[in-house]
C-alpha positions as a LaTeX table, in Angstrom:
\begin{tabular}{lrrr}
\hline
Residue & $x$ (\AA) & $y$ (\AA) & $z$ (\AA) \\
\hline
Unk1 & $-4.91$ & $-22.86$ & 0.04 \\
Unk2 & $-1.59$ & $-21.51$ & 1.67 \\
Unk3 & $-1.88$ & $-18.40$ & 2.90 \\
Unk4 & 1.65 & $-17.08$ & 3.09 \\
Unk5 & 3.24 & $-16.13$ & 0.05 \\
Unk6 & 6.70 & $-16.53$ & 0.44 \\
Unk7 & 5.80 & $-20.07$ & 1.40 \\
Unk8 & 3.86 & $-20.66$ & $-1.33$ \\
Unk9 & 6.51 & $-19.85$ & $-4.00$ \\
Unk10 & 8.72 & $-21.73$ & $-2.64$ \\
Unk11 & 6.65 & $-24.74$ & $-2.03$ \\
Unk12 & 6.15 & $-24.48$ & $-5.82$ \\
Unk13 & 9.84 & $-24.36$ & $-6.38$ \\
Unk14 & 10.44 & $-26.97$ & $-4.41$ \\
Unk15 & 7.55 & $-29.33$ & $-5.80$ \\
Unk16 & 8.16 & $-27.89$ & $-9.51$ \\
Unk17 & 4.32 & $-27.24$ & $-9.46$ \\
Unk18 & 2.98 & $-23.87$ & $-10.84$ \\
Unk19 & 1.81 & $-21.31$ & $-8.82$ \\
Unk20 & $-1.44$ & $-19.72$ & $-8.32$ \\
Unk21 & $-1.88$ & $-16.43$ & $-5.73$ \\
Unk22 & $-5.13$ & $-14.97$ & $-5.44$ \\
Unk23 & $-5.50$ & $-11.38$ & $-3.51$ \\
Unk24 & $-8.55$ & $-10.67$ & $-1.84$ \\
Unk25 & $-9.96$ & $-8.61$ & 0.86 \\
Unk26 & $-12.61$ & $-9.17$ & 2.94 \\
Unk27 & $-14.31$ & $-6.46$ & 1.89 \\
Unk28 & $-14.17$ & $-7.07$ & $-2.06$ \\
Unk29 & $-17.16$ & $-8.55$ & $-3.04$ \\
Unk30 & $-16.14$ & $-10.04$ & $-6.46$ \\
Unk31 & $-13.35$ & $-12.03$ & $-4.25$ \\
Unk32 & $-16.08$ & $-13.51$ & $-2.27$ \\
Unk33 & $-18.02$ & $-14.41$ & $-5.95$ \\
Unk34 & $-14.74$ & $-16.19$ & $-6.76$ \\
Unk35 & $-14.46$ & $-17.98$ & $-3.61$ \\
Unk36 & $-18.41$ & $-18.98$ & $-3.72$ \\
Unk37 & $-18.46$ & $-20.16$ & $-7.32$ \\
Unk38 & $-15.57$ & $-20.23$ & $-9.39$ \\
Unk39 & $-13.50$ & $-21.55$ & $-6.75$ \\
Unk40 & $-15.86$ & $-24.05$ & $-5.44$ \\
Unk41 & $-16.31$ & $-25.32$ & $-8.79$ \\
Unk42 & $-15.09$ & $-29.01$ & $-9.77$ \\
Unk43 & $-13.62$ & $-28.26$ & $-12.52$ \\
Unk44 & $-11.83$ & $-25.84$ & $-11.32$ \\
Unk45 & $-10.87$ & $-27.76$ & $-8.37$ \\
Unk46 & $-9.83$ & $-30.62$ & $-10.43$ \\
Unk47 & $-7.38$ & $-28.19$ & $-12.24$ \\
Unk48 & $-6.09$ & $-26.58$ & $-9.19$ \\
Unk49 & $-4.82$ & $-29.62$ & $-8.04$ \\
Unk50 & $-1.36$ & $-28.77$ & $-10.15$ \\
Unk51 & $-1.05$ & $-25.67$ & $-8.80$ \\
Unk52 & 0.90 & $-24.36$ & $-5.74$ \\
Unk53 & $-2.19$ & $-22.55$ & $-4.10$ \\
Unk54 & $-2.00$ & $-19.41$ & $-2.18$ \\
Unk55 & $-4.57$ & $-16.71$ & $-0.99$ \\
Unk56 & $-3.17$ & $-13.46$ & 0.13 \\
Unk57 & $-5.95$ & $-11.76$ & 2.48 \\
Unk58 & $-5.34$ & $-7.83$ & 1.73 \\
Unk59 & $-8.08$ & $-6.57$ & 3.53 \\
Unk60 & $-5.25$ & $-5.08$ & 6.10 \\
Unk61 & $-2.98$ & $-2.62$ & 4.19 \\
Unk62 & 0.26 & $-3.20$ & 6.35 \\
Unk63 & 3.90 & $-2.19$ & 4.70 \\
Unk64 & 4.03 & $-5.92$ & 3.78 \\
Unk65 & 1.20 & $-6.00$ & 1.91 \\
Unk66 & 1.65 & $-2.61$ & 0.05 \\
Unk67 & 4.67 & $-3.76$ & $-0.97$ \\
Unk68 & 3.34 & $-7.05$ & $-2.79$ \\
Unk69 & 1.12 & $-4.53$ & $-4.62$ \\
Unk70 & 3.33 & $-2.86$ & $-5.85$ \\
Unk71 & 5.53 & $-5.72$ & $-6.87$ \\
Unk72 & 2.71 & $-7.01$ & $-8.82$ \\
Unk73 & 1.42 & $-3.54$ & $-10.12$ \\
Unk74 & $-2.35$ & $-4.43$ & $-8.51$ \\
Unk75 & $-4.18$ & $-1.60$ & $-8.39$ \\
Unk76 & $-7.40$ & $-3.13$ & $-6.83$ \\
Unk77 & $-8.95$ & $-6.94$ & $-6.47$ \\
Unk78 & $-9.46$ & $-9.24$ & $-7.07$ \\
Unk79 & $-6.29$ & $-10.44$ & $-8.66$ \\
Unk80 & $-4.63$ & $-13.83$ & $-9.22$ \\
Unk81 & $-1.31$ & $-13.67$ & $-10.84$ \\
Unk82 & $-0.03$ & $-16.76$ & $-11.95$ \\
Unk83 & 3.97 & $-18.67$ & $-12.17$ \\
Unk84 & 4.92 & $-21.17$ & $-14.21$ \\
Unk85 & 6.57 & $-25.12$ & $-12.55$ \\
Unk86 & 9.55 & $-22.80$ & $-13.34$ \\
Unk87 & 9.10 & $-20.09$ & $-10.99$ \\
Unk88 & 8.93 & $-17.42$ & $-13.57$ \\
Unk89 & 5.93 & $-15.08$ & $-12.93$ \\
Unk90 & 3.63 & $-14.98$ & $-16.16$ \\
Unk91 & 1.99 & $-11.72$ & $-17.38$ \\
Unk92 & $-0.38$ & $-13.52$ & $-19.03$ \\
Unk93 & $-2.65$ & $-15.06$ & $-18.16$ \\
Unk94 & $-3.22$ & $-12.49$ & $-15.27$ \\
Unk95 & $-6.89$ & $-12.59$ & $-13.91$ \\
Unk96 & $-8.15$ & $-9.24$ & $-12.40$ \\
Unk97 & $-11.50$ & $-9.02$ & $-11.24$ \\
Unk98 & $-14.29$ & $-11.60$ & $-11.60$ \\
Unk99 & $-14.47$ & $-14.17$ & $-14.36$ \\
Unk100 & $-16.68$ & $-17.11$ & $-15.18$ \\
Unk101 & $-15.37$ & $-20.40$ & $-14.12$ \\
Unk102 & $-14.70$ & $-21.64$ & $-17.76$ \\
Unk103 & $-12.68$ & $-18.56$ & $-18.70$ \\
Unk104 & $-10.81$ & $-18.68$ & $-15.66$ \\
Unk105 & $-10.08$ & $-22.96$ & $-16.09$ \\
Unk106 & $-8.74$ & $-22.10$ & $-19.66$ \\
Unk107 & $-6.37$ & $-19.14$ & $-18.14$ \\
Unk108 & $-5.09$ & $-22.16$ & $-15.90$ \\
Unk109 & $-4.56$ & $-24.41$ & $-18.46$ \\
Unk110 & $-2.27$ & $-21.77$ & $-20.33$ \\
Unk111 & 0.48 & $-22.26$ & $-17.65$ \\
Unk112 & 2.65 & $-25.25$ & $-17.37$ \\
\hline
\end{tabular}
């Protein structure tokens, strides 16, 4: 996982690879359910593999990061927001708050 999200959309410009940005805090405790299950699952690994990969920590609300929420309209976490190998950000699928890992492997497989 990248953790800087200007990197990470361009990395996925660059490579032509979708992109997948997860915000979490610290204190969120369905982030830390996605990071202990869903995300530690293989087949959810196995799919992630195609994706740029970036986790935005928002547990600090600086001016940076208030910004990127409002960008993406997040009014609380977790939330994963999703581009295409295009670069074009996707309103759906759009995950916000916790999901299973099957639901959230089929939201994957949605963007190409």
């Amino acid at each position: 996982w990248l953790h800087d999200h200007g990197k990470g959309l361009a990395e996925g410009k660059a490579s032509g690879k979708p992109v997948m940005i997860d915000f979490g805090a610290d204190w969120c405790a369905a982030c830390k359910e996605l990071e202990h299950t869903t995300y530690r699952d293989p087949v959810f690994t196995s799919e992630a593999q195609r994706f740029v990969t970036v986790l935005v920590d928002s547990t600090e609300m600086t001016d940076q990061m208030t910004e990127l929420w409002k960008q993406y309209g997040i009014t609380g976490l977790p939330v994963v927001v999703l581009y295409d190998s295009n670069g074009a950000l996707m309103k759906d699928p759009r995950v916000e708050g916790f999901i299973a890992n099957n639901e959230f492997v089929s939201q994957m497989k949605k963007v190409r």
